[in-house]
Amino acid sequence: MTLPVLVLLPLLVALVGTVFSESDGRGGGRAAEHVPCSEALRFGGAALPDGARPVGACTVQGFQDTHYGAAFRMPRTGVQDWLAHTYPDAPAARRNTCVGGDGDLCLDLGHARGLPDGVDAHAVRVRVEYEAAGTALVRFAAFTL
């Protein structure tokens, strides 16, 4: 009886070690991988707006759910038009509506709240921070639930 336990114990330890080494730190997913920004935005039904420049790498992370992230800078004057063109059925994004002060302009969408049919994501979150020199930093997240 002791011999089978001794044989299986190292296998169990190796399996647990592998699961935790691939974790994202929250105990349930894989580490983020770099993807083209077009892929991250497309998952949420969007495209990089004219004049935008990616900031850092766009990522995908998934285990049971999928989470894409992107950040880019664009001309401040084009933010509202880009949002209205990308999500025409969404409620208008307004300034100072961000909970917890995590942006100057926020938009949270789901299929029942402005996210177009045919989009792979279940939800999209857009956070805009207005910067000096007429630019805006846009943080985009699209994910499944």
mmCIF file of C-alpha atoms in Angstrom:
data_model
loop_
_atom_site.group_PDB
_atom_site.id
_atom_site.type_symbol
_atom_site.label_atom_id
_atom_site.label_comp_id
_atom_site.label_asym_id
_atom_site.label_seq_id
_atom_site.Cartn_x
_atom_site.Cartn_y
_atom_site.Cartn_z
ATOM 1 C CA MET A 1 0.000 0.000 0.000
ATOM 2 C CA THR A 2 2.851 2.423 0.777
ATOM 3 C CA LEU A 3 4.712 1.645 -2.446
ATOM 4 C CA PRO A 4 1.980 2.985 -4.833
ATOM 5 C CA VAL A 5 1.728 6.191 -2.773
ATOM 6 C CA LEU A 6 5.488 6.726 -2.936
ATOM 7 C CA VAL A 7 5.446 6.191 -6.703
ATOM 8 C CA LEU A 8 2.518 8.559 -7.339
ATOM 9 C CA LEU A 9 3.573 11.316 -4.915
ATOM 10 C CA PRO A 10 6.360 12.757 -7.138
ATOM 11 C CA LEU A 11 3.965 12.840 -10.096
ATOM 12 C CA LEU A 12 1.393 14.725 -8.057
ATOM 13 C CA VAL A 13 4.010 17.240 -6.861
ATOM 14 C CA ALA A 14 5.192 17.797 -10.461
ATOM 15 C CA LEU A 15 1.618 18.343 -11.671
ATOM 16 C CA VAL A 16 0.842 20.890 -8.943
ATOM 17 C CA GLY A 17 4.131 22.698 -9.620
ATOM 18 C CA THR A 18 3.347 22.945 -13.325
ATOM 19 C CA VAL A 19 -0.141 24.357 -12.713
ATOM 20 C CA PHE A 20 1.133 27.045 -10.331
ATOM 21 C CA SER A 21 4.110 27.982 -12.509
ATOM 22 C CA GLU A 22 1.734 28.762 -15.417
ATOM 23 C CA SER A 23 -0.559 30.803 -13.215
ATOM 24 C CA ASP A 24 -1.123 34.511 -13.700
ATOM 25 C CA GLY A 25 -0.733 35.149 -9.999
ATOM 26 C CA ARG A 26 -4.478 35.004 -9.334
ATOM 27 C CA GLY A 27 -4.475 31.239 -9.176
ATOM 28 C CA GLY A 28 -6.413 30.464 -12.326
ATOM 29 C CA GLY A 29 -4.891 31.431 -15.627
ATOM 30 C CA ARG A 30 -1.886 31.492 -17.858
ATOM 31 C CA ALA A 31 0.558 34.355 -18.092
ATOM 32 C CA ALA A 32 -0.246 37.052 -20.629
ATOM 33 C CA GLU A 33 1.102 36.545 -24.148
ATOM 34 C CA HIS A 34 1.907 39.284 -26.657
ATOM 35 C CA VAL A 35 -0.435 39.508 -29.652
ATOM 36 C CA PRO A 36 -0.887 41.984 -32.506
ATOM 37 C CA CYS A 37 -2.924 44.971 -31.347
ATOM 38 C CA SER A 38 -5.288 44.455 -34.276
ATOM 39 C CA GLU A 39 -6.186 41.040 -32.800
ATOM 40 C CA ALA A 40 -6.814 42.467 -29.319
ATOM 41 C CA LEU A 41 -9.051 45.235 -30.633
ATOM 42 C CA ARG A 42 -10.871 42.984 -33.132
ATOM 43 C CA PHE A 43 -11.874 40.616 -30.289
ATOM 44 C CA GLY A 44 -13.807 43.559 -28.825
ATOM 45 C CA GLY A 45 -15.241 44.733 -32.153
ATOM 46 C CA ALA A 46 -12.823 47.644 -32.610
ATOM 47 C CA ALA A 47 -9.892 48.725 -34.744
ATOM 48 C CA LEU A 48 -6.963 50.990 -34.046
ATOM 49 C CA PRO A 49 -8.140 54.537 -34.833
ATOM 50 C CA ASP A 50 -6.423 56.800 -37.344
ATOM 51 C CA GLY A 51 -3.413 58.522 -35.848
ATOM 52 C CA ALA A 52 -3.119 56.057 -32.947
ATOM 53 C CA ARG A 53 0.189 54.651 -31.678
ATOM 54 C CA PRO A 54 0.263 51.503 -29.524
ATOM 55 C CA VAL A 55 1.764 51.895 -26.062
ATOM 56 C CA GLY A 56 3.600 48.758 -25.015
ATOM 57 C CA ALA A 57 2.528 45.312 -26.090
ATOM 58 C CA CYS A 58 -1.031 44.172 -26.614
ATOM 59 C CA THR A 59 -1.806 40.988 -24.738
ATOM 60 C CA VAL A 60 -4.081 38.006 -24.416
ATOM 61 C CA GLN A 61 -4.517 35.979 -21.270
ATOM 62 C CA GLY A 62 -6.779 33.032 -20.801
ATOM 63 C CA PHE A 63 -7.654 29.929 -18.922
ATOM 64 C CA GLN A 64 -11.406 29.531 -18.552
ATOM 65 C CA ASP A 65 -12.040 33.069 -19.776
ATOM 66 C CA THR A 66 -10.196 35.136 -22.367
ATOM 67 C CA HIS A 67 -8.925 38.653 -21.699
ATOM 68 C CA TYR A 68 -7.351 40.898 -24.336
ATOM 69 C CA GLY A 69 -5.695 44.169 -23.437
ATOM 70 C CA ALA A 70 -4.387 47.085 -25.477
ATOM 71 C CA ALA A 71 -3.228 50.622 -24.822
ATOM 72 C CA PHE A 72 -2.635 53.343 -27.367
ATOM 73 C CA ARG A 73 -2.293 57.079 -27.722
ATOM 74 C CA MET A 74 -4.413 59.008 -30.173
ATOM 75 C CA PRO A 75 -5.387 62.598 -30.870
ATOM 76 C CA ARG A 76 -7.630 63.794 -28.068
ATOM 77 C CA THR A 77 -10.087 65.364 -30.491
ATOM 78 C CA GLY A 78 -10.811 61.996 -32.154
ATOM 79 C CA VAL A 79 -11.762 59.944 -29.105
ATOM 80 C CA GLN A 80 -15.516 60.606 -29.099
ATOM 81 C CA ASP A 81 -15.805 60.081 -32.869
ATOM 82 C CA TRP A 82 -13.841 56.807 -32.674
ATOM 83 C CA LEU A 83 -16.082 55.509 -29.881
ATOM 84 C CA ALA A 84 -19.288 56.562 -31.653
ATOM 85 C CA HIS A 85 -18.151 54.961 -34.932
ATOM 86 C CA THR A 86 -16.932 51.760 -33.246
ATOM 87 C CA TYR A 87 -19.914 51.279 -30.927
ATOM 88 C CA PRO A 88 -22.858 53.158 -32.502
ATOM 89 C CA ASP A 89 -25.467 51.562 -30.198
ATOM 90 C CA ALA A 90 -23.540 52.276 -27.001
ATOM 91 C CA PRO A 91 -24.553 54.945 -24.548
ATOM 92 C CA ALA A 92 -22.441 58.050 -24.999
ATOM 93 C CA ALA A 93 -19.206 57.990 -23.039
ATOM 94 C CA ARG A 94 -19.037 60.972 -20.729
ATOM 95 C CA ARG A 95 -16.280 62.711 -18.863
ATOM 96 C CA ASN A 96 -15.816 62.117 -15.161
ATOM 97 C CA THR A 97 -18.008 58.994 -15.125
ATOM 98 C CA CYS A 98 -15.209 56.634 -14.147
ATOM 99 C CA VAL A 99 -15.657 54.794 -10.885
ATOM 100 C CA GLY A 100 -12.657 55.144 -8.606
ATOM 101 C CA GLY A 101 -11.012 57.831 -10.738
ATOM 102 C CA ASP A 102 -9.456 55.375 -13.210
ATOM 103 C CA GLY A 103 -9.821 57.696 -16.196
ATOM 104 C CA ASP A 104 -11.324 60.886 -17.557
ATOM 105 C CA LEU A 105 -13.747 59.092 -19.856
ATOM 106 C CA CYS A 106 -15.126 55.579 -19.410
ATOM 107 C CA LEU A 107 -17.228 53.182 -21.426
ATOM 108 C CA ASP A 108 -18.354 49.743 -20.231
ATOM 109 C CA LEU A 109 -20.179 47.590 -22.747
ATOM 110 C CA GLY A 110 -21.835 44.193 -22.918
ATOM 111 C CA HIS A 111 -24.184 42.579 -25.434
ATOM 112 C CA ALA A 112 -27.145 44.033 -23.553
ATOM 113 C CA ARG A 113 -25.464 47.443 -23.434
ATOM 114 C CA GLY A 114 -24.161 48.562 -26.819
ATOM 115 C CA LEU A 115 -21.781 45.778 -27.858
ATOM 116 C CA PRO A 116 -22.563 44.804 -31.474
ATOM 117 C CA ASP A 117 -23.680 41.310 -32.442
ATOM 118 C CA GLY A 118 -20.921 39.103 -33.797
ATOM 119 C CA VAL A 119 -18.265 40.378 -31.377
ATOM 120 C CA ASP A 120 -16.390 37.543 -29.657
ATOM 121 C CA ALA A 121 -16.016 39.401 -26.345
ATOM 122 C CA HIS A 122 -18.803 39.358 -23.782
ATOM 123 C CA ALA A 123 -17.722 42.732 -22.402
ATOM 124 C CA VAL A 124 -15.522 45.669 -23.383
ATOM 125 C CA ARG A 125 -14.039 48.308 -21.112
ATOM 126 C CA VAL A 126 -12.509 51.532 -22.433
ATOM 127 C CA ARG A 127 -10.704 53.987 -20.171
ATOM 128 C CA VAL A 128 -9.414 57.285 -21.549
ATOM 129 C CA GLU A 129 -6.987 59.610 -19.817
ATOM 130 C CA TYR A 130 -6.553 63.024 -21.388
ATOM 131 C CA GLU A 131 -2.927 64.059 -21.530
ATOM 132 C CA ALA A 132 -1.076 67.237 -22.318
ATOM 133 C CA ALA A 133 -0.273 68.194 -25.907
ATOM 134 C CA GLY A 134 -3.669 67.158 -27.258
ATOM 135 C CA THR A 135 -3.280 63.406 -26.810
ATOM 136 C CA ALA A 136 -5.354 60.779 -25.065
ATOM 137 C CA LEU A 137 -4.161 57.506 -23.569
ATOM 138 C CA VAL A 138 -6.752 54.825 -24.291
ATOM 139 C CA ARG A 139 -6.766 51.571 -22.329
ATOM 140 C CA PHE A 140 -8.901 48.903 -23.983
ATOM 141 C CA ALA A 141 -9.940 45.553 -22.518
ATOM 142 C CA ALA A 142 -12.165 42.931 -24.119
ATOM 143 C CA PHE A 143 -13.010 39.717 -22.331
ATOM 144 C CA THR A 144 -15.327 36.759 -21.918
ATOM 145 C CA LEU A 145 -17.134 36.044 -18.685
#
